[in-house]
Structure formats: C-alpha cells, structure tokens
C-alpha cells in the first residue's frame, strides 16, 4: 500500500542554519507529493507541491524535488528563521488508488529554530 | 477565493455528552470534504471523507459519525463522548487536483 515516512523529530537548529527534513514514499501509481506546515495551534497550510518526477516545488525559501529513482521528496531551506518553527508534514496523493482525493500523511517532523 | 470555516474553535465537554462540530466551505462547488483528528499535537488520522451530498466514507470505526446535509457543509457528531475523543479536529476540502486545504481546527477537551 501507499505510505510516507519522515525523519524523526524534533529537529533543533540555530537561526540561519541549513535545514533538511527527509521524506520517502511508497506508491503504486504516480503520486503527487506535498509538504504542509502547521504552526502552533493552527490548521495545516500547503507549503509546496510537485506533481511529477523531477519537478521542484518551492515557496517561502523552502524547496523539495520529486525524485522518483529514490522515491524521495526531501524538504530543504538554506537559512532558517525563528518564525519557521512548526511541524512539517509530507504527504502523497496517488491517483491510481485515489478514492475521494485522499492524502497519505507522514507522521510529521517538529522543527524548533533558536535565535 | 475559497475559504473554509470551522466552529467552535474550542470546546470543553463532559464525558457522555453529545458533540456537533461544523465545517463550511465558501467559493467552490462540489468539493471533497474531510475530517481529521490530531492527537498529541502531531499525527493526522483521517476519520471521514465525502465526495458528495449524503455520501460519507468512514476510515476508522469509532463512536463518531459524519454527515453532509449540503454541498459545502460537513458535520462531525457523537451521541456520547469518550475521554479518548479529546484532540484537535481538522476539516479540509479538495477538488480533483488532490491538494487539500485545511480549516483552522477545533480543539476538543473531554473531561
């Protein structure tokens, strides 16, 4: 079946450090891939997405590249800020088994950025 | 533009009491609608989804139920709350692109 695996958190970084949050997936079809961000006490917001292999999604300085050969969609940012502290979720939508447009989420990775 | 509303924002209920959480979407037609629960502030559990009025699919057996009385209205209910029903409840909508858009959530505490 389809699944998403994210690196364990929490991740603690100093301001301006480089960020990588690993995400790998298993899917039977050709999924679309997403990163969502959840700030404390809020709902999830779409951060970026990619719909086919080698696509790069980017937003607010974050990037992720859809790597079909390694089944990965790692999130990166060159210089994090305190305001990036949040929980980050990787997710996939597999049209082959897409019943009702469901997303499969990873378990989330908490990021804490210290000044 | 599309917006999604959830209410109430926070709810404290005694064990055994009923529950009704409401979600409405504006600015789109015939969306797919979803209810998630997030416990311990992290993982998301899909509870129900709906592809149309009156069409509800349940993902996890539990004492909760969902209804979709109108195209852009999705309601989560319970006849008798359990302590384990405490959590953060999120509603989301999508169309065929697969991207889901989430509401602000309802924090439920069952005492």
JSON list of C-alpha atoms in Angstrom, two decimals:
[
{"chain": "A", "resi": 1, "resn": "UNK", "atom": "CA", "xyz": [0.00, 0.00, 0.00]},
{"chain": "A", "resi": 2, "resn": "UNK", "atom": "CA", "xyz": [0.88, 3.66, -0.12]},
{"chain": "A", "resi": 3, "resn": "UNK", "atom": "CA", "xyz": [2.89, 5.17, 2.72]},
{"chain": "A", "resi": 4, "resn": "UNK", "atom": "CA", "xyz": [5.01, 8.15, 3.66]},
{"chain": "A", "resi": 5, "resn": "UNK", "atom": "CA", "xyz": [7.95, 8.09, 6.07]},
{"chain": "A", "resi": 6, "resn": "UNK", "atom": "CA", "xyz": [9.52, 11.22, 7.54]},
{"chain": "A", "resi": 7, "resn": "UNK", "atom": "CA", "xyz": [12.59, 11.64, 9.66]},
{"chain": "A", "resi": 8, "resn": "UNK", "atom": "CA", "xyz": [12.04, 11.61, 13.37]},
{"chain": "A", "resi": 9, "resn": "UNK", "atom": "CA", "xyz": [11.93, 14.88, 15.22]},
{"chain": "A", "resi": 10, "resn": "UNK", "atom": "CA", "xyz": [12.21, 17.15, 16.96]},
{"chain": "A", "resi": 11, "resn": "UNK", "atom": "CA", "xyz": [14.81, 18.94, 14.90]},
{"chain": "A", "resi": 12, "resn": "UNK", "atom": "CA", "xyz": [16.50, 21.85, 16.67]},
{"chain": "A", "resi": 13, "resn": "UNK", "atom": "CA", "xyz": [18.55, 24.35, 14.67]},
{"chain": "A", "resi": 14, "resn": "UNK", "atom": "CA", "xyz": [20.10, 27.74, 15.19]},
{"chain": "A", "resi": 15, "resn": "UNK", "atom": "CA", "xyz": [18.86, 30.67, 13.14]},
{"chain": "A", "resi": 16, "resn": "UNK", "atom": "CA", "xyz": [20.39, 30.81, 9.63]},
{"chain": "A", "resi": 17, "resn": "UNK", "atom": "CA", "xyz": [21.29, 27.12, 9.68]},
{"chain": "A", "resi": 18, "resn": "UNK", "atom": "CA", "xyz": [20.58, 24.84, 6.72]},
{"chain": "A", "resi": 19, "resn": "UNK", "atom": "CA", "xyz": [17.50, 22.64, 7.01]},
{"chain": "A", "resi": 20, "resn": "UNK", "atom": "CA", "xyz": [16.80, 19.21, 5.57]},
{"chain": "A", "resi": 21, "resn": "UNK", "atom": "CA", "xyz": [13.78, 17.14, 6.52]},
{"chain": "A", "resi": 22, "resn": "UNK", "atom": "CA", "xyz": [13.81, 13.75, 4.84]},
{"chain": "A", "resi": 23, "resn": "UNK", "atom": "CA", "xyz": [10.68, 12.22, 3.32]},
{"chain": "A", "resi": 24, "resn": "UNK", "atom": "CA", "xyz": [10.42, 8.94, 1.42]},
{"chain": "A", "resi": 25, "resn": "UNK", "atom": "CA", "xyz": [7.34, 7.34, -0.01]},
{"chain": "A", "resi": 26, "resn": "UNK", "atom": "CA", "xyz": [5.86, 4.12, -1.32]},
{"chain": "A", "resi": 27, "resn": "UNK", "atom": "CA", "xyz": [3.20, 4.32, -4.01]},
{"chain": "A", "resi": 28, "resn": "UNK", "atom": "CA", "xyz": [1.75, 2.04, -6.64]},
{"chain": "A", "resi": 29, "resn": "UNK", "atom": "CA", "xyz": [0.95, 4.75, -9.19]},
{"chain": "A", "resi": 30, "resn": "UNK", "atom": "CA", "xyz": [2.43, 8.16, -9.99]},
{"chain": "A", "resi": 31, "resn": "UNK", "atom": "CA", "xyz": [1.67, 10.24, -6.93]},
{"chain": "A", "resi": 32, "resn": "UNK", "atom": "CA", "xyz": [1.62, 13.94, -6.38]},
{"chain": "A", "resi": 33, "resn": "UNK", "atom": "CA", "xyz": [3.73, 14.97, -3.39]},
{"chain": "A", "resi": 34, "resn": "UNK", "atom": "CA", "xyz": [3.13, 17.72, -0.86]},
{"chain": "A", "resi": 35, "resn": "UNK", "atom": "CA", "xyz": [4.67, 19.46, 2.10]},
{"chain": "A", "resi": 36, "resn": "UNK", "atom": "CA", "xyz": [2.33, 21.02, 4.64]},
{"chain": "A", "resi": 37, "resn": "UNK", "atom": "CA", "xyz": [3.29, 23.21, 7.60]},
{"chain": "A", "resi": 38, "resn": "UNK", "atom": "CA", "xyz": [1.42, 23.54, 10.89]},
{"chain": "A", "resi": 39, "resn": "UNK", "atom": "CA", "xyz": [2.20, 26.47, 13.16]},
{"chain": "A", "resi": 40, "resn": "UNK", "atom": "CA", "xyz": [1.31, 26.09, 16.85]},
{"chain": "A", "resi": 41, "resn": "UNK", "atom": "CA", "xyz": [-2.42, 25.99, 17.47]},
{"chain": "A", "resi": 42, "resn": "UNK", "atom": "CA", "xyz": [-3.34, 26.30, 13.79]},
{"chain": "A", "resi": 43, "resn": "UNK", "atom": "CA", "xyz": [-4.51, 24.14, 10.92]},
{"chain": "A", "resi": 44, "resn": "UNK", "atom": "CA", "xyz": [-2.25, 22.85, 8.17]},
{"chain": "A", "resi": 45, "resn": "UNK", "atom": "CA", "xyz": [-1.12, 25.11, 5.33]},
{"chain": "A", "resi": 46, "resn": "UNK", "atom": "CA", "xyz": [0.12, 23.91, 1.98]},
{"chain": "A", "resi": 47, "resn": "UNK", "atom": "CA", "xyz": [3.81, 24.82, 1.73]},
{"chain": "A", "resi": 48, "resn": "UNK", "atom": "CA", "xyz": [4.70, 23.38, -1.67]},
{"chain": "A", "resi": 49, "resn": "UNK", "atom": "CA", "xyz": [3.90, 20.53, -4.02]},
{"chain": "A", "resi": 50, "resn": "UNK", "atom": "CA", "xyz": [5.18, 18.61, -7.04]},
{"chain": "A", "resi": 51, "resn": "UNK", "atom": "CA", "xyz": [3.07, 16.56, -9.41]},
{"chain": "A", "resi": 52, "resn": "UNK", "atom": "CA", "xyz": [5.61, 14.61, -11.47]},
{"chain": "A", "resi": 53, "resn": "UNK", "atom": "CA", "xyz": [9.15, 13.27, -11.37]},
{"chain": "A", "resi": 54, "resn": "UNK", "atom": "CA", "xyz": [11.95, 15.88, -11.32]},
{"chain": "A", "resi": 55, "resn": "UNK", "atom": "CA", "xyz": [9.52, 18.69, -10.52]},
{"chain": "A", "resi": 56, "resn": "UNK", "atom": "CA", "xyz": [10.78, 21.12, -7.89]},
{"chain": "A", "resi": 57, "resn": "UNK", "atom": "CA", "xyz": [8.25, 22.75, -5.58]},
{"chain": "A", "resi": 58, "resn": "UNK", "atom": "CA", "xyz": [9.27, 25.96, -3.86]},
{"chain": "A", "resi": 59, "resn": "UNK", "atom": "CA", "xyz": [7.75, 28.55, -1.57]},
{"chain": "A", "resi": 60, "resn": "UNK", "atom": "CA", "xyz": [9.00, 30.97, 1.12]},
{"chain": "A", "resi": 61, "resn": "UNK", "atom": "CA", "xyz": [12.59, 29.83, 0.63]},
{"chain": "A", "resi": 62, "resn": "UNK", "atom": "CA", "xyz": [11.70, 26.14, 1.03]},
{"chain": "A", "resi": 63, "resn": "UNK", "atom": "CA", "xyz": [12.33, 23.66, -1.79]},
{"chain": "A", "resi": 64, "resn": "UNK", "atom": "CA", "xyz": [11.70, 19.99, -2.46]},
{"chain": "A", "resi": 65, "resn": "UNK", "atom": "CA", "xyz": [12.45, 17.94, -5.58]},
{"chain": "A", "resi": 66, "resn": "UNK", "atom": "CA", "xyz": [10.38, 14.93, -6.63]},
{"chain": "A", "resi": 67, "resn": "UNK", "atom": "CA", "xyz": [12.93, 12.10, -7.01]},
{"chain": "A", "resi": 68, "resn": "UNK", "atom": "CA", "xyz": [11.28, 9.03, -8.49]},
{"chain": "A", "resi": 69, "resn": "UNK", "atom": "CA", "xyz": [14.51, 7.00, -8.58]},
{"chain": "A", "resi": 70, "resn": "UNK", "atom": "CA", "xyz": [14.95, 7.33, -4.82]},
{"chain": "A", "resi": 71, "resn": "UNK", "atom": "CA", "xyz": [11.22, 7.74, -4.02]},
{"chain": "A", "resi": 72, "resn": "UNK", "atom": "CA", "xyz": [12.03, 10.85, -2.02]},
{"chain": "A", "resi": 73, "resn": "UNK", "atom": "CA", "xyz": [10.78, 14.40, -1.55]},
{"chain": "A", "resi": 74, "resn": "UNK", "atom": "CA", "xyz": [13.16, 15.98, 0.97]},
{"chain": "A", "resi": 75, "resn": "UNK", "atom": "CA", "xyz": [12.39, 19.48, 2.24]},
{"chain": "A", "resi": 76, "resn": "UNK", "atom": "CA", "xyz": [15.26, 21.99, 2.30]},
{"chain": "A", "resi": 77, "resn": "UNK", "atom": "CA", "xyz": [15.83, 25.59, 3.24]},
{"chain": "A", "resi": 78, "resn": "UNK", "atom": "CA", "xyz": [19.13, 27.39, 3.07]},
{"chain": "A", "resi": 79, "resn": "UNK", "atom": "CA", "xyz": [18.72, 29.65, 6.08]},
{"chain": "A", "resi": 80, "resn": "UNK", "atom": "CA", "xyz": [16.00, 29.05, 8.66]},
{"chain": "A", "resi": 81, "resn": "UNK", "atom": "CA", "xyz": [14.40, 31.69, 10.82]},
{"chain": "A", "resi": 82, "resn": "UNK", "atom": "CA", "xyz": [12.78, 31.51, 14.24]},
{"chain": "A", "resi": 83, "resn": "UNK", "atom": "CA", "xyz": [9.43, 32.00, 12.51]},
{"chain": "A", "resi": 84, "resn": "UNK", "atom": "CA", "xyz": [9.92, 28.67, 10.67]},
{"chain": "A", "resi": 85, "resn": "UNK", "atom": "CA", "xyz": [9.41, 26.80, 13.93]},
{"chain": "A", "resi": 86, "resn": "UNK", "atom": "CA", "xyz": [6.47, 24.50, 13.23]},
{"chain": "A", "resi": 87, "resn": "UNK", "atom": "CA", "xyz": [5.54, 20.90, 12.45]},
{"chain": "A", "resi": 88, "resn": "UNK", "atom": "CA", "xyz": [6.12, 19.84, 8.85]},
{"chain": "A", "resi": 89, "resn": "UNK", "atom": "CA", "xyz": [4.11, 17.07, 7.16]},
{"chain": "A", "resi": 90, "resn": "UNK", "atom": "CA", "xyz": [4.99, 15.25, 3.97]},
{"chain": "A", "resi": 91, "resn": "UNK", "atom": "CA", "xyz": [2.05, 13.75, 2.06]},
{"chain": "A", "resi": 92, "resn": "UNK", "atom": "CA", "xyz": [1.16, 11.99, -1.17]},
{"chain": "A", "resi": 93, "resn": "UNK", "atom": "CA", "xyz": [-1.90, 11.65, -3.35]},
{"chain": "A", "resi": 94, "resn": "UNK", "atom": "CA", "xyz": [-1.91, 8.56, -5.52]},
{"chain": "A", "resi": 95, "resn": "UNK", "atom": "CA", "xyz": [-4.34, 8.87, -8.43]},
{"chain": "A", "resi": 96, "resn": "UNK", "atom": "CA", "xyz": [-4.16, 5.15, -9.11]},
{"chain": "A", "resi": 97, "resn": "UNK", "atom": "CA", "xyz": [-5.85, 4.42, -5.80]},
{"chain": "A", "resi": 98, "resn": "UNK", "atom": "CA", "xyz": [-7.30, 7.85, -5.28]},
{"chain": "A", "resi": 99, "resn": "UNK", "atom": "CA", "xyz": [-10.59, 7.30, -3.57]},
{"chain": "A", "resi": 100, "resn": "UNK", "atom": "CA", "xyz": [-12.10, 10.66, -2.86]},
{"chain": "A", "resi": 101, "resn": "UNK", "atom": "CA", "xyz": [-8.81, 12.51, -3.24]},
{"chain": "A", "resi": 102, "resn": "UNK", "atom": "CA", "xyz": [-7.35, 11.19, -0.01]},
{"chain": "A", "resi": 103, "resn": "UNK", "atom": "CA", "xyz": [-3.88, 12.19, 1.09]},
{"chain": "A", "resi": 104, "resn": "UNK", "atom": "CA", "xyz": [-1.47, 9.87, 2.87]},
{"chain": "A", "resi": 105, "resn": "UNK", "atom": "CA", "xyz": [0.47, 11.82, 5.52]},
{"chain": "A", "resi": 106, "resn": "UNK", "atom": "CA", "xyz": [3.76, 11.17, 7.21]},
{"chain": "A", "resi": 107, "resn": "UNK", "atom": "CA", "xyz": [3.92, 11.40, 10.97]},
{"chain": "A", "resi": 108, "resn": "UNK", "atom": "CA", "xyz": [5.19, 14.98, 11.00]},
{"chain": "A", "resi": 109, "resn": "UNK", "atom": "CA", "xyz": [8.54, 16.48, 11.96]},
{"chain": "A", "resi": 110, "resn": "UNK", "atom": "CA", "xyz": [8.75, 19.20, 14.57]},
{"chain": "A", "resi": 111, "resn": "UNK", "atom": "CA", "xyz": [11.25, 21.95, 13.83]},
{"chain": "A", "resi": 112, "resn": "UNK", "atom": "CA", "xyz": [12.45, 24.33, 16.52]},
{"chain": "A", "resi": 113, "resn": "UNK", "atom": "CA", "xyz": [14.69, 27.24, 15.50]},
{"chain": "A", "resi": 114, "resn": "UNK", "atom": "CA", "xyz": [16.60, 29.05, 18.24]},
{"chain": "A", "resi": 115, "resn": "UNK", "atom": "CA", "xyz": [17.82, 32.65, 17.93]},
{"chain": "B", "resi": 1, "resn": "UNK", "atom": "CA", "xyz": [-11.31, 32.89, -3.41]},
{"chain": "B", "resi": 2, "resn": "UNK", "atom": "CA", "xyz": [-12.11, 29.85, -1.34]},
{"chain": "B", "resi": 3, "resn": "UNK", "atom": "CA", "xyz": [-12.34, 29.85, 2.43]},
{"chain": "B", "resi": 4, "resn": "UNK", "atom": "CA", "xyz": [-13.09, 27.20, 4.99]},
{"chain": "B", "resi": 5, "resn": "UNK", "atom": "CA", "xyz": [-14.62, 27.79, 8.40]},
{"chain": "B", "resi": 6, "resn": "UNK", "atom": "CA", "xyz": [-14.81, 25.61, 11.46]},
{"chain": "B", "resi": 7, "resn": "UNK", "atom": "CA", "xyz": [-16.64, 26.17, 14.70]},
{"chain": "B", "resi": 8, "resn": "UNK", "atom": "CA", "xyz": [-16.43, 26.25, 17.52]},
{"chain": "B", "resi": 9, "resn": "UNK", "atom": "CA", "xyz": [-12.72, 26.99, 17.85]},
{"chain": "B", "resi": 10, "resn": "UNK", "atom": "CA", "xyz": [-12.54, 25.42, 21.31]},
{"chain": "B", "resi": 11, "resn": "UNK", "atom": "CA", "xyz": [-14.91, 23.13, 23.16]},
{"chain": "B", "resi": 12, "resn": "UNK", "atom": "CA", "xyz": [-14.88, 21.55, 26.61]},
{"chain": "B", "resi": 13, "resn": "UNK", "atom": "CA", "xyz": [-17.43, 18.79, 27.07]},
{"chain": "B", "resi": 14, "resn": "UNK", "atom": "CA", "xyz": [-18.16, 16.21, 29.79]},
{"chain": "B", "resi": 15, "resn": "UNK", "atom": "CA", "xyz": [-17.87, 12.51, 29.10]},
{"chain": "B", "resi": 16, "resn": "UNK", "atom": "CA", "xyz": [-21.14, 11.12, 27.76]},
{"chain": "B", "resi": 17, "resn": "UNK", "atom": "CA", "xyz": [-22.35, 14.39, 26.28]},
{"chain": "B", "resi": 18, "resn": "UNK", "atom": "CA", "xyz": [-23.19, 14.82, 22.58]},
{"chain": "B", "resi": 19, "resn": "UNK", "atom": "CA", "xyz": [-20.97, 16.57, 20.06]},
{"chain": "B", "resi": 20, "resn": "UNK", "atom": "CA", "xyz": [-21.53, 18.57, 16.91]},
{"chain": "B", "resi": 21, "resn": "UNK", "atom": "CA", "xyz": [-18.69, 20.23, 15.02]},
{"chain": "B", "resi": 22, "resn": "UNK", "atom": "CA", "xyz": [-19.41, 22.14, 11.86]},
{"chain": "B", "resi": 23, "resn": "UNK", "atom": "CA", "xyz": [-17.33, 22.88, 8.79]},
{"chain": "B", "resi": 24, "resn": "UNK", "atom": "CA", "xyz": [-18.36, 25.05, 5.85]},
{"chain": "B", "resi": 25, "resn": "UNK", "atom": "CA", "xyz": [-16.56, 25.92, 2.64]},
{"chain": "B", "resi": 26, "resn": "UNK", "atom": "CA", "xyz": [-17.10, 29.01, 0.52]},
{"chain": "B", "resi": 27, "resn": "UNK", "atom": "CA", "xyz": [-16.12, 29.80, -3.03]},
{"chain": "B", "resi": 28, "resn": "UNK", "atom": "CA", "xyz": [-16.17, 26.32, -4.58]},
{"chain": "B", "resi": 29, "resn": "UNK", "atom": "CA", "xyz": [-18.74, 23.77, -5.67]},
{"chain": "B", "resi": 30, "resn": "UNK", "atom": "CA", "xyz": [-18.92, 20.02, -5.10]},
{"chain": "B", "resi": 31, "resn": "UNK", "atom": "CA", "xyz": [-15.71, 19.78, -3.10]},
{"chain": "B", "resi": 32, "resn": "UNK", "atom": "CA", "xyz": [-14.43, 16.62, -1.48]},
{"chain": "B", "resi": 33, "resn": "UNK", "atom": "CA", "xyz": [-14.60, 17.12, 2.29]},
{"chain": "B", "resi": 34, "resn": "UNK", "atom": "CA", "xyz": [-12.57, 15.51, 5.06]},
{"chain": "B", "resi": 35, "resn": "UNK", "atom": "CA", "xyz": [-12.50, 15.23, 8.84]},
{"chain": "B", "resi": 36, "resn": "UNK", "atom": "CA", "xyz": [-9.19, 14.54, 10.57]},
{"chain": "B", "resi": 37, "resn": "UNK", "atom": "CA", "xyz": [-8.26, 14.14, 14.21]},
{"chain": "B", "resi": 38, "resn": "UNK", "atom": "CA", "xyz": [-4.85, 15.08, 15.55]},
{"chain": "B", "resi": 39, "resn": "UNK", "atom": "CA", "xyz": [-3.93, 13.72, 18.95]},
{"chain": "B", "resi": 40, "resn": "UNK", "atom": "CA", "xyz": [-0.88, 14.67, 20.99]},
{"chain": "B", "resi": 41, "resn": "UNK", "atom": "CA", "xyz": [-0.28, 17.63, 18.67]},
{"chain": "B", "resi": 42, "resn": "UNK", "atom": "CA", "xyz": [1.23, 15.62, 15.84]},
{"chain": "B", "resi": 43, "resn": "UNK", "atom": "CA", "xyz": [-0.03, 12.79, 13.65]},
{"chain": "B", "resi": 44, "resn": "UNK", "atom": "CA", "xyz": [-3.14, 13.14, 11.50]},
{"chain": "B", "resi": 45, "resn": "UNK", "atom": "CA", "xyz": [-5.82, 10.48, 11.44]},
{"chain": "B", "resi": 46, "resn": "UNK", "atom": "CA", "xyz": [-8.41, 10.61, 8.65]},
{"chain": "B", "resi": 47, "resn": "UNK", "atom": "CA", "xyz": [-11.83, 9.96, 10.17]},
{"chain": "B", "resi": 48, "resn": "UNK", "atom": "CA", "xyz": [-14.31, 10.55, 7.33]},
{"chain": "B", "resi": 49, "resn": "UNK", "atom": "CA", "xyz": [-14.42, 11.83, 3.80]},
{"chain": "B", "resi": 50, "resn": "UNK", "atom": "CA", "xyz": [-17.24, 12.77, 1.46]},
{"chain": "B", "resi": 51, "resn": "UNK", "atom": "CA", "xyz": [-17.37, 13.14, -2.32]},
{"chain": "B", "resi": 52, "resn": "UNK", "atom": "CA", "xyz": [-20.93, 14.50, -2.42]},
{"chain": "B", "resi": 53, "resn": "UNK", "atom": "CA", "xyz": [-24.09, 15.32, -0.51]},
{"chain": "B", "resi": 54, "resn": "UNK", "atom": "CA", "xyz": [-25.15, 12.40, 1.66]},
{"chain": "B", "resi": 55, "resn": "UNK", "atom": "CA", "xyz": [-22.07, 10.34, 0.70]},
{"chain": "B", "resi": 56, "resn": "UNK", "atom": "CA", "xyz": [-19.88, 9.55, 3.69]},
{"chain": "B", "resi": 57, "resn": "UNK", "atom": "CA", "xyz": [-16.97, 7.12, 3.91]},
{"chain": "B", "resi": 58, "resn": "UNK", "atom": "CA", "xyz": [-15.63, 6.12, 7.30]},
{"chain": "B", "resi": 59, "resn": "UNK", "atom": "CA", "xyz": [-11.96, 5.36, 7.70]},
{"chain": "B", "resi": 60, "resn": "UNK", "atom": "CA", "xyz": [-11.81, 4.30, 11.32]},
{"chain": "B", "resi": 61, "resn": "UNK", "atom": "CA", "xyz": [-14.55, 2.62, 13.37]},
{"chain": "B", "resi": 62, "resn": "UNK", "atom": "CA", "xyz": [-15.40, 4.72, 16.40]},
{"chain": "B", "resi": 63, "resn": "UNK", "atom": "CA", "xyz": [-18.24, 6.44, 18.19]},
{"chain": "B", "resi": 64, "resn": "UNK", "atom": "CA", "xyz": [-18.15, 9.41, 15.84]},
{"chain": "B", "resi": 65, "resn": "UNK", "atom": "CA", "xyz": [-20.28, 9.97, 12.75]},
{"chain": "B", "resi": 66, "resn": "UNK", "atom": "CA", "xyz": [-20.32, 12.49, 9.93]},
{"chain": "B", "resi": 67, "resn": "UNK", "atom": "CA", "xyz": [-23.00, 13.99, 7.74]},
{"chain": "B", "resi": 68, "resn": "UNK", "atom": "CA", "xyz": [-23.09, 16.23, 4.69]},
{"chain": "B", "resi": 69, "resn": "UNK", "atom": "CA", "xyz": [-26.51, 17.83, 4.53]},
{"chain": "B", "resi": 70, "resn": "UNK", "atom": "CA", "xyz": [-25.48, 20.46, 1.97]},
{"chain": "B", "resi": 71, "resn": "UNK", "atom": "CA", "xyz": [-22.83, 20.64, -0.74]},
{"chain": "B", "resi": 72, "resn": "UNK", "atom": "CA", "xyz": [-20.42, 22.75, 1.30]},
{"chain": "B", "resi": 73, "resn": "UNK", "atom": "CA", "xyz": [-21.31, 21.72, 4.83]},
{"chain": "B", "resi": 74, "resn": "UNK", "atom": "CA", "xyz": [-19.73, 18.85, 6.73]},
{"chain": "B", "resi": 75, "resn": "UNK", "atom": "CA", "xyz": [-20.71, 17.95, 10.29]},
{"chain": "B", "resi": 76, "resn": "UNK", "atom": "CA", "xyz": [-18.94, 15.70, 12.78]},
{"chain": "B", "resi": 77, "resn": "UNK", "atom": "CA", "xyz": [-21.11, 14.27, 15.55]},
{"chain": "B", "resi": 78, "resn": "UNK", "atom": "CA", "xyz": [-21.17, 11.97, 18.50]},
{"chain": "B", "resi": 79, "resn": "UNK", "atom": "CA", "xyz": [-24.04, 10.81, 20.70]},
{"chain": "B", "resi": 80, "resn": "UNK", "atom": "CA", "xyz": [-21.80, 10.16, 23.72]},
{"chain": "B", "resi": 81, "resn": "UNK", "atom": "CA", "xyz": [-18.28, 11.49, 24.00]},
{"chain": "B", "resi": 82, "resn": "UNK", "atom": "CA", "xyz": [-15.41, 9.44, 25.42]},
{"chain": "B", "resi": 83, "resn": "UNK", "atom": "CA", "xyz": [-12.26, 10.73, 27.07]},
{"chain": "B", "resi": 84, "resn": "UNK", "atom": "CA", "xyz": [-10.32, 9.39, 24.09]},
{"chain": "B", "resi": 85, "resn": "UNK", "atom": "CA", "xyz": [-12.24, 11.72, 21.77]},
{"chain": "B", "resi": 86, "resn": "UNK", "atom": "CA", "xyz": [-10.18, 14.66, 23.01]},
{"chain": "B", "resi": 87, "resn": "UNK", "atom": "CA", "xyz": [-7.98, 16.17, 20.32]},
{"chain": "B", "resi": 88, "resn": "UNK", "atom": "CA", "xyz": [-7.66, 18.72, 17.57]},
{"chain": "B", "resi": 89, "resn": "UNK", "atom": "CA", "xyz": [-10.23, 18.23, 14.80]},
{"chain": "B", "resi": 90, "resn": "UNK", "atom": "CA", "xyz": [-9.43, 19.49, 11.34]},
{"chain": "B", "resi": 91, "resn": "UNK", "atom": "CA", "xyz": [-11.72, 19.83, 8.36]},
{"chain": "B", "resi": 92, "resn": "UNK", "atom": "CA", "xyz": [-10.32, 20.03, 4.84]},
{"chain": "B", "resi": 93, "resn": "UNK", "atom": "CA", "xyz": [-11.58, 20.34, 1.27]},
{"chain": "B", "resi": 94, "resn": "UNK", "atom": "CA", "xyz": [-10.20, 19.50, -2.14]},
{"chain": "B", "resi": 95, "resn": "UNK", "atom": "CA", "xyz": [-11.14, 19.31, -5.78]},
{"chain": "B", "resi": 96, "resn": "UNK", "atom": "CA", "xyz": [-9.67, 16.97, -8.38]},
{"chain": "B", "resi": 97, "resn": "UNK", "atom": "CA", "xyz": [-6.12, 18.38, -8.19]},
{"chain": "B", "resi": 98, "resn": "UNK", "atom": "CA", "xyz": [-5.56, 16.49, -4.96]},
{"chain": "B", "resi": 99, "resn": "UNK", "atom": "CA", "xyz": [-4.38, 19.47, -2.93]},
{"chain": "B", "resi": 100, "resn": "UNK", "atom": "CA", "xyz": [-6.26, 19.68, 0.34]},
{"chain": "B", "resi": 101, "resn": "UNK", "atom": "CA", "xyz": [-6.95, 22.96, 2.11]},
{"chain": "B", "resi": 102, "resn": "UNK", "atom": "CA", "xyz": [-7.44, 22.92, 5.84]},
{"chain": "B", "resi": 103, "resn": "UNK", "atom": "CA", "xyz": [-9.59, 24.87, 8.23]},
{"chain": "B", "resi": 104, "resn": "UNK", "atom": "CA", "xyz": [-8.34, 26.44, 11.47]},
{"chain": "B", "resi": 105, "resn": "UNK", "atom": "CA", "xyz": [-9.40, 23.44, 13.57]},
{"chain": "B", "resi": 106, "resn": "UNK", "atom": "CA", "xyz": [-11.47, 22.81, 16.68]},
{"chain": "B", "resi": 107, "resn": "UNK", "atom": "CA", "xyz": [-9.78, 21.89, 19.93]},
{"chain": "B", "resi": 108, "resn": "UNK", "atom": "CA", "xyz": [-11.96, 19.46, 21.90]},
{"chain": "B", "resi": 109, "resn": "UNK", "atom": "CA", "xyz": [-11.31, 18.57, 25.50]},
{"chain": "B", "resi": 110, "resn": "UNK", "atom": "CA", "xyz": [-13.46, 15.84, 27.04]},
{"chain": "B", "resi": 111, "resn": "UNK", "atom": "CA", "xyz": [-13.43, 15.78, 30.85]}
]
